[in-house]
Coordinates of C-alpha atoms in Angstrom, one line a residue:
Chain S
X1 CA 0.1 0.1 -0.4
X2 CA 0.7 3.2 -0.5
X3 CA 2.0 5.7 1.3
X4 CA -0.5 8.8 1.1
X5 CA 0.7 12.3 0.7
X6 CA 0.3 15.1 2.8
X7 CA -2.2 17.0 1.9
X8 CA -2.5 20.2 -0.3
X9 CA -4.0 22.2 3.4
X10 CA -1.0 20.8 4.6
X11 CA 2.0 21.1 2.1
X12 CA 1.1 24.4 1.8
X13 CA 0.7 25.7 4.7
X14 CA 3.8 24.0 5.7
X15 CA 5.7 25.6 2.9
X16 CA 3.8 28.7 3.8
X17 CA 5.1 28.5 7.7
X18 CA 9.1 27.1 6.7
X19 CA 9.5 30.7 4.3
X20 CA 8.8 32.8 7.7
X21 CA 11.1 31.3 9.4
X22 CA 9.2 27.8 11.6
X23 CA 8.7 24.7 11.3
X24 CA 5.8 22.7 12.5
X25 CA 6.8 21.8 15.4
X26 CA 8.3 24.3 16.4
X27 CA 12.2 23.5 16.2
X28 CA 14.8 26.3 14.6
X29 CA 16.4 25.1 11.7
X30 CA 19.2 23.5 12.6
X31 CA 17.8 21.9 15.8
X32 CA 17.5 18.2 16.0
X33 CA 14.6 16.7 18.1
X34 CA 15.5 15.0 21.8
X35 CA 18.0 11.6 21.1
X36 CA 17.4 9.6 23.3
X37 CA 18.9 5.9 23.5
X38 CA 18.3 2.9 26.3
X39 CA 21.0 -0.3 26.2
X40 CA 19.2 -3.0 27.3
X41 CA 19.7 -5.8 29.4
X42 CA 21.6 -8.0 26.8
X43 CA 25.2 -6.8 26.0
X44 CA 24.3 -4.5 21.8
X45 CA 21.4 -4.2 22.3
X46 CA 20.6 -0.5 22.4
X47 CA 16.7 2.1 21.2
X48 CA 16.8 5.2 19.9
X49 CA 14.8 7.5 20.1
X50 CA 14.8 10.6 17.6
X51 CA 11.9 12.3 18.9
X52 CA 8.5 9.8 17.5
X53 CA 10.8 7.9 15.3
X54 CA 12.5 4.0 17.0
X55 CA 15.3 2.8 16.2
X56 CA 16.3 -1.0 17.0
X57 CA 19.4 -2.0 17.4
X58 CA 20.7 -5.3 17.9
X59 CA 24.9 -7.4 17.5
X60 CA 25.1 -10.8 18.0
X61 CA 28.5 -11.9 16.3
X62 CA 29.1 -15.8 15.5
X63 CA 33.1 -18.2 14.2
X64 CA 33.1 -18.7 11.5
X65 CA 35.6 -20.1 8.2
X66 CA 37.3 -16.8 6.6
X67 CA 36.5 -15.8 2.5
X68 CA 39.9 -18.3 1.2
X69 CA 41.1 -14.6 -1.1
X70 CA 40.6 -13.0 3.1
X71 CA 42.4 -15.3 5.4
X72 CA 42.9 -12.2 8.1
X73 CA 39.2 -10.5 7.5
X74 CA 36.4 -10.7 9.5
X75 CA 33.0 -9.7 8.7
X76 CA 30.5 -7.4 9.7
X77 CA 26.8 -7.8 8.8
X78 CA 24.2 -5.4 8.5
X79 CA 20.7 -6.4 8.3
X80 CA 17.9 -4.1 8.0
X81 CA 14.1 -4.6 8.1
X82 CA 11.6 -2.7 7.5
X83 CA 8.4 -3.9 9.2
X84 CA 5.0 -2.6 8.0
X85 CA 5.0 -1.5 11.8
X86 CA 6.8 1.1 11.5
X87 CA 4.8 2.5 8.5
X88 CA 1.7 1.9 6.5
X89 CA 4.1 2.3 3.6
X90 CA 6.1 -1.3 4.2
X91 CA 5.5 -4.4 2.9
X92 CA 6.6 -7.3 4.1
X93 CA 8.3 -9.3 1.6
X94 CA 9.7 -6.3 -0.7
X95 CA 12.3 -4.5 -0.4
X96 CA 11.1 -0.8 -0.9
X97 CA 13.0 1.8 -2.7
X98 CA 13.5 3.7 0.4
X99 CA 14.5 0.1 2.5
X100 CA 17.3 -0.2 -0.1
X101 CA 18.3 2.9 0.6
X102 CA 18.9 3.5 4.3
X103 CA 19.7 -0.2 4.5
X104 CA 23.1 1.0 1.5
X105 CA 23.8 4.1 3.8
X106 CA 24.5 2.6 6.3
X107 CA 27.0 -0.3 5.0
X108 CA 28.7 2.7 3.5
X109 CA 28.7 4.4 6.2
X110 CA 30.8 1.4 8.4
X111 CA 31.8 -0.7 6.2
X112 CA 33.3 1.5 3.7
X113 CA 35.0 3.8 6.5
X114 CA 36.3 1.1 8.6
X115 CA 35.0 2.3 11.5
X116 CA 35.2 -1.5 12.4
X117 CA 38.7 -3.3 12.3
X118 CA 37.9 -6.2 10.1
X119 CA 41.2 -7.3 11.2
X120 CA 40.6 -7.8 14.5
X121 CA 37.9 -10.3 14.7
X122 CA 40.1 -12.6 13.8
X123 CA 41.0 -15.8 15.7
X124 CA 42.3 -18.1 13.4
X125 CA 44.1 -16.5 9.6
X126 CA 42.8 -18.8 7.2
X127 CA 40.4 -20.8 9.5
X128 CA 38.2 -18.9 12.1
X129 CA 37.7 -15.3 12.7
X130 CA 34.4 -13.7 14.3
X131 CA 31.1 -12.6 12.2
X132 CA 29.1 -10.0 13.0
X133 CA 26.8 -9.2 12.6
X134 CA 24.1 -5.9 13.6
X135 CA 20.4 -6.3 12.6
X136 CA 18.6 -2.9 12.3
X137 CA 14.6 -3.1 13.3
X138 CA 12.7 0.0 12.8
X139 CA 10.0 0.5 14.9
X140 CA 8.5 3.5 13.7
X141 CA 8.7 5.9 11.6
X142 CA 8.8 10.3 12.2
X143 CA 11.0 10.5 9.9
X144 CA 14.9 10.4 9.3
X145 CA 15.0 7.0 9.2
X146 CA 19.0 7.2 8.5
X147 CA 20.0 9.0 11.2
X148 CA 18.1 7.0 13.3
X149 CA 19.3 3.8 11.8
X150 CA 22.9 5.3 12.2
X151 CA 23.1 6.5 15.8
X152 CA 21.2 2.8 16.6
X153 CA 23.5 0.8 14.9
X154 CA 27.0 2.1 15.7
X155 CA 26.1 2.8 19.4
X156 CA 25.1 -1.0 19.0
X157 CA 28.8 -1.9 18.3
X158 CA 30.8 0.7 20.1
X159 CA 27.9 -1.3 23.6
X160 CA 28.9 -4.5 22.1
X161 CA 30.8 -7.0 24.2
X162 CA 32.2 -10.9 21.8
X163 CA 33.2 -13.7 24.3
X164 CA 36.5 -14.0 24.6
X165 CA 39.4 -15.6 23.2
X166 CA 42.6 -18.1 23.7
X167 CA 44.4 -19.8 20.8
X168 CA 47.4 -22.3 21.8
X169 CA 48.9 -22.9 19.0
X170 CA 45.7 -24.7 17.2
X171 CA 43.8 -24.6 20.2
X172 CA 40.8 -21.8 20.3
X173 CA 39.5 -21.2 23.0
X174 CA 35.5 -19.5 23.7
X175 CA 35.4 -18.7 27.1
X176 CA 31.7 -18.7 27.4
X177 CA 31.0 -15.2 30.0
X178 CA 31.3 -16.5 33.5
X179 CA 34.7 -17.3 32.7
X180 CA 36.2 -14.3 30.9
X181 CA 35.1 -10.4 31.0
X182 CA 34.1 -10.2 27.5
X183 CA 36.1 -8.1 25.1
X184 CA 35.4 -4.8 23.7
X185 CA 35.0 -4.1 19.3
X186 CA 38.3 -2.2 18.1
X187 CA 36.2 0.5 17.0
X188 CA 38.7 3.0 15.4
X189 CA 35.8 6.0 14.6
X190 CA 32.6 6.7 15.1
X191 CA 29.9 7.9 12.0
X192 CA 27.6 10.3 12.1
X193 CA 24.7 10.9 9.9
X194 CA 22.8 14.0 9.1
X195 CA 20.2 14.4 6.9
X196 CA 19.6 17.6 4.7
X197 CA 16.7 18.6 2.6
X198 CA 15.9 22.5 1.0
X199 CA 13.0 23.3 0.0
X200 CA 11.2 26.0 -1.9
X201 CA 14.8 25.7 -4.3
X202 CA 17.1 27.1 -1.3
Chain Y
X1 CA 47.9 -7.6 -4.6
X2 CA 50.9 -5.4 -4.7
X3 CA 51.2 -2.0 -4.3
X4 CA 50.4 -0.6 -7.9
X5 CA 51.6 2.4 -8.3
X6 CA 48.4 5.3 -8.4
X7 CA 50.1 7.7 -9.8
X8 CA 53.3 8.2 -11.2
X9 CA 55.7 10.5 -9.8
X10 CA 55.5 12.3 -13.1
X11 CA 52.4 13.0 -11.7
X12 CA 50.8 10.1 -14.7
X13 CA 47.9 7.7 -13.6
X14 CA 48.3 4.0 -14.0
X15 CA 47.0 4.3 -17.3
X16 CA 48.8 6.8 -18.3
X17 CA 46.2 9.9 -18.4
X18 CA 47.5 12.9 -16.1
X19 CA 44.7 13.7 -13.0
X20 CA 42.2 16.1 -14.6
X21 CA 42.4 14.2 -17.9
X22 CA 38.8 12.0 -19.4
X23 CA 39.1 9.2 -20.9
X24 CA 38.0 8.9 -24.5
X25 CA 34.2 8.7 -25.0
X26 CA 31.7 7.2 -27.5
X27 CA 28.4 7.6 -27.9
X28 CA 25.3 7.2 -30.7
X29 CA 22.0 7.0 -29.9
X30 CA 19.7 5.0 -31.9
X31 CA 20.9 2.1 -31.2
X32 CA 18.3 -0.2 -31.1
X33 CA 15.4 -0.5 -33.9
X34 CA 12.3 -0.7 -31.0
X35 CA 13.3 1.0 -28.1
X36 CA 11.3 4.8 -28.3
X37 CA 15.4 5.8 -27.5
X38 CA 18.3 4.4 -27.5
X39 CA 21.8 4.8 -26.9
X40 CA 25.4 3.6 -26.6
X41 CA 28.7 5.1 -24.3
X42 CA 32.1 3.9 -24.1
X43 CA 34.2 5.6 -21.0
X44 CA 37.0 4.2 -22.1
X45 CA 36.2 0.4 -21.7
X46 CA 33.1 1.6 -18.9
X47 CA 30.5 0.3 -22.1
X48 CA 27.5 0.6 -21.6
X49 CA 23.3 1.0 -23.4
X50 CA 20.4 2.6 -22.8
X51 CA 16.6 1.9 -23.1
X52 CA 13.8 4.5 -23.3
X53 CA 10.3 3.1 -23.4
X54 CA 7.8 6.1 -23.1
X55 CA 5.9 6.9 -21.9
X56 CA 3.9 4.6 -22.6
X57 CA 0.9 3.2 -20.4
X58 CA 2.0 1.9 -16.8
X59 CA 2.1 -1.8 -16.0
X60 CA 0.8 -1.0 -12.8
X61 CA -2.7 1.0 -12.2
X62 CA -2.0 1.0 -8.6
X63 CA 1.4 3.3 -8.6
X64 CA -0.3 6.0 -11.5
X65 CA 0.1 8.9 -11.2
X66 CA -3.0 11.4 -11.7
X67 CA -0.8 14.6 -12.8
X68 CA 2.5 12.9 -14.8
X69 CA 4.7 10.9 -15.6
X70 CA 7.1 8.1 -12.8
X71 CA 9.3 7.6 -14.0
X72 CA 10.8 3.2 -14.1
X73 CA 14.7 2.4 -14.1
X74 CA 16.2 -1.2 -14.6
X75 CA 19.7 -1.6 -14.2
X76 CA 21.5 -4.6 -15.7
X77 CA 25.6 -5.5 -14.9
X78 CA 26.3 -8.8 -17.4
X79 CA 28.0 -11.6 -15.6
X80 CA 31.0 -11.4 -18.1
X81 CA 31.6 -7.3 -17.7
X82 CA 33.8 -7.6 -15.0
X83 CA 37.2 -9.9 -15.2
X84 CA 35.8 -12.8 -13.4
X85 CA 32.1 -14.0 -14.3
X86 CA 30.0 -13.2 -12.9
X87 CA 25.9 -13.9 -12.2
X88 CA 25.1 -10.9 -9.6
X89 CA 20.7 -11.6 -8.8
X90 CA 18.2 -8.9 -9.6
X91 CA 17.4 -7.8 -5.9
X92 CA 20.6 -7.2 -5.5
X93 CA 21.2 -4.2 -3.4
X94 CA 24.0 -2.2 -4.8
X95 CA 22.3 -2.6 -7.8
X96 CA 18.7 -1.9 -6.7
X97 CA 20.4 1.5 -4.9
X98 CA 21.8 3.0 -8.4
X99 CA 18.9 1.4 -10.2
X100 CA 17.4 4.2 -7.5
X101 CA 19.8 6.5 -8.0
X102 CA 19.3 8.0 -11.5
X103 CA 15.8 7.5 -11.3
X104 CA 16.4 10.4 -8.4
X105 CA 18.7 12.6 -11.5
X106 CA 16.4 12.7 -13.4
X107 CA 13.3 12.8 -11.8
X108 CA 13.2 16.5 -11.2
X109 CA 14.8 16.7 -14.8
X110 CA 12.1 14.9 -17.2
X111 CA 8.7 17.7 -17.2
X112 CA 7.0 14.7 -16.0
X113 CA 3.5 16.5 -16.5
X114 CA 3.4 16.5 -19.8
X115 CA 2.4 12.4 -19.8
X116 CA 0.0 12.1 -17.1
X117 CA -1.5 9.1 -16.1
X118 CA 1.9 7.5 -18.5
X119 CA 5.1 5.5 -17.3
X120 CA 8.2 6.4 -18.7
X121 CA 11.3 2.6 -18.3
X122 CA 14.5 3.3 -18.3
X123 CA 16.5 0.2 -19.4
X124 CA 20.1 0.2 -18.9
X125 CA 23.1 -2.8 -19.2
X126 CA 26.5 -2.5 -18.6
X127 CA 28.3 -4.8 -20.6
X128 CA 32.1 -3.7 -20.0
X129 CA 33.2 -2.2 -15.7
X130 CA 35.8 -0.7 -15.6
X131 CA 34.7 1.9 -13.0
X132 CA 32.4 5.3 -13.6
X133 CA 29.8 2.8 -14.1
X134 CA 27.6 5.1 -12.5
X135 CA 28.1 8.6 -14.6
X136 CA 28.8 6.7 -18.5
X137 CA 24.5 5.0 -17.0
X138 CA 23.4 8.9 -16.2
X139 CA 24.8 9.2 -18.8
X140 CA 23.8 7.3 -22.1
X141 CA 20.1 7.6 -19.8
X142 CA 20.6 12.1 -21.2
X143 CA 21.1 10.6 -24.4
X144 CA 18.9 7.9 -25.3
X145 CA 16.1 10.4 -23.7
X146 CA 16.6 12.6 -25.7
X147 CA 17.0 10.1 -28.6
X148 CA 12.8 9.2 -27.1
X149 CA 12.0 12.9 -27.1
X150 CA 11.4 13.3 -23.8
X151 CA 11.5 17.0 -22.4
X152 CA 13.9 17.5 -20.7
X153 CA 14.7 21.0 -18.7
X154 CA 18.6 20.8 -19.3
X155 CA 20.9 17.8 -20.0
X156 CA 22.1 16.3 -16.7
X157 CA 26.1 15.0 -17.8
X158 CA 27.6 13.6 -15.0
X159 CA 31.7 12.4 -13.8
X160 CA 33.9 11.3 -11.1
X161 CA 36.8 12.6 -9.3
X162 CA 38.5 11.0 -6.3
X163 CA 41.5 11.3 -4.3
X164 CA 44.3 9.9 -6.2
X165 CA 47.4 9.4 -3.7
X166 CA 48.2 12.7 -3.9
X167 CA 45.9 15.1 -6.1
X168 CA 42.3 15.0 -7.2
X169 CA 40.9 13.1 -10.5
X170 CA 38.6 12.7 -12.3
X171 CA 37.7 9.6 -14.2
X172 CA 38.2 7.3 -12.3
X173 CA 39.2 4.0 -13.6
X174 CA 38.6 0.0 -11.7
X175 CA 41.1 -0.4 -10.6
X176 CA 41.0 3.2 -9.1
X177 CA 38.5 3.0 -7.7
X178 CA 39.2 -0.2 -6.1
X179 CA 42.1 1.1 -4.4
X180 CA 41.1 2.5 -1.0
X181 CA 40.3 5.9 -2.4
X182 CA 37.1 7.7 -2.0
X183 CA 34.8 8.2 -5.5
X184 CA 32.9 11.5 -6.2
X185 CA 30.3 10.9 -8.1
X186 CA 28.6 14.4 -9.1
X187 CA 25.9 14.4 -11.2
X188 CA 24.5 18.7 -13.6
X189 CA 22.3 19.6 -15.7
X190 CA 25.9 21.9 -17.6
X191 CA 24.1 25.8 -18.4
X192 CA 22.6 26.4 -15.2
X193 CA 25.9 25.2 -13.5
X194 CA 22.9 22.9 -10.6
X195 CA 23.4 19.2 -9.1
X196 CA 21.3 16.5 -9.1
X197 CA 23.7 13.6 -7.9
X198 CA 26.3 14.1 -5.8
X199 CA 27.0 10.6 -3.8
X200 CA 30.7 9.5 -1.8
X201 CA 31.9 6.2 -1.6
X202 CA 34.8 5.9 2.1
X203 CA 36.4 8.5 3.5
X204 CA 37.3 12.2 1.9
X205 CA 38.6 15.0 4.5
X206 CA 36.4 17.8 3.9
X207 CA 39.3 20.3 2.9
X208 CA 39.5 17.7 -0.1
X209 CA 35.6 18.6 -0.8
X210 CA 36.1 21.3 -2.6
X211 CA 38.5 20.6 -5.3
X212 CA 37.5 17.1 -5.6
X213 CA 33.9 18.6 -6.3
X214 CA 34.9 21.8 -8.6
X215 CA 37.2 19.4 -11.2
X216 CA 33.8 17.1 -11.0
X217 CA 32.3 19.7 -11.8
X218 CA 34.3 20.4 -14.9
X219 CA 35.2 17.0 -16.4
X220 CA 30.7 17.2 -16.5
X221 CA 31.4 20.0 -18.5
X222 CA 33.6 18.7 -20.5
X223 CA 31.3 15.3 -20.9
X224 CA 28.4 18.1 -21.5
X225 CA 29.9 18.8 -25.1
X226 CA 30.6 15.5 -26.0
X227 CA 27.2 14.3 -25.8
X228 CA 25.8 17.7 -27.4
X229 CA 28.2 16.5 -31.2
X230 CA 27.3 14.1 -30.8
X231 CA 23.3 14.2 -30.0
X232 CA 23.9 17.5 -33.1
X233 CA 26.0 16.0 -34.9
X234 CA 22.6 12.5 -34.7
X235 CA 19.5 16.0 -35.9
X236 CA 21.6 17.5 -38.4
X237 CA 21.9 13.7 -40.5
X238 CA 17.9 13.0 -40.3
X239 CA 17.6 17.0 -41.0
X240 CA 20.1 15.8 -43.8
X241 CA 17.6 12.7 -44.8
X242 CA 14.1 14.1 -44.3
X243 CA 14.4 16.5 -46.6
X244 CA 15.5 14.2 -49.3

């Protein structure tokens, strides 16, 4: 189901208000909405609230074999789900344009910019590496999904702790959370997204 | 992979070009018989074919807009286009993203209000991929739309630029793209110098941003000259044949 466009009255009011320098929720042009972060009980679970937009991010990890041509690099995968819970415009299973763009943007911001050190995820070169998976769920769509999702993803990665590993020769022991304190991921820098819009041709 | 030298001490790039030099551009329009408009564009070794069908009746009645035409872009990358033969799935996010960019680039430029309740389909086929696919797709689409006679406010010329070692360079090829440097793609309307698309991958320091953008803008202007010449030559050709 396609999202209904705002009515002509609403659009005209919005544009006229912008000409006078006012936004419909009373903010200035360069003001962000209130940002609230709620951390879950487990490591790596965070919920971001940007005004009414809510995004949930959860990080999980597992040990797998690396690619043969990149034996020392771990995996970092992002999975975004735009469920109909967030907005009536989204459908289960069908990838809308917006979802593709949001998901690609998060991947580019996090992966291409090397925010997370993938070489640090290596346990035994060529055999065992960590695969980090970030699941991003959109709960409520009230605009600016990209910024909220980015903040959620990077906060979840910063919050996450992976189990500690000891390598003795060929023997790999993955310690449980009871045996040893879990280890944080090595994040080089924190990418933050900002979205701008131009109205009335500038 | 050994670190190939992307910029020699004399200032030559890996394929012998200067940093501000475009690759050789070959373009032809009206290459397909069934499409309303078509174009074939080569940027050095990157080869793209564009076909435009439209304005025609919309496939899905639900998506029809009462006052304007809708644009539909489909991008297909041939498995033999890269060095290794690789079959990409139809729902590959990268391809969908690129198609979405092309659509967003042309939505403000095509005067869609002239064709209400109809659909304009743009099909792109990448035959050989040597860097700069998005720029080639946008340029080929412009020429195909002009060939189809669809009203637009201006040409859309696209150009990539990036930071190669010490200098800003335009029209990056595959090897330069795959290295760690950032790549900026800009689509510009040459007459008004307005930008309809800006896209960047990887990291770039904000101080270098202005230089890279400026260089990409100049590259777009050069693209415009080449594309305009092809279109005008073809139009003259047609006019001559019709006058006989």
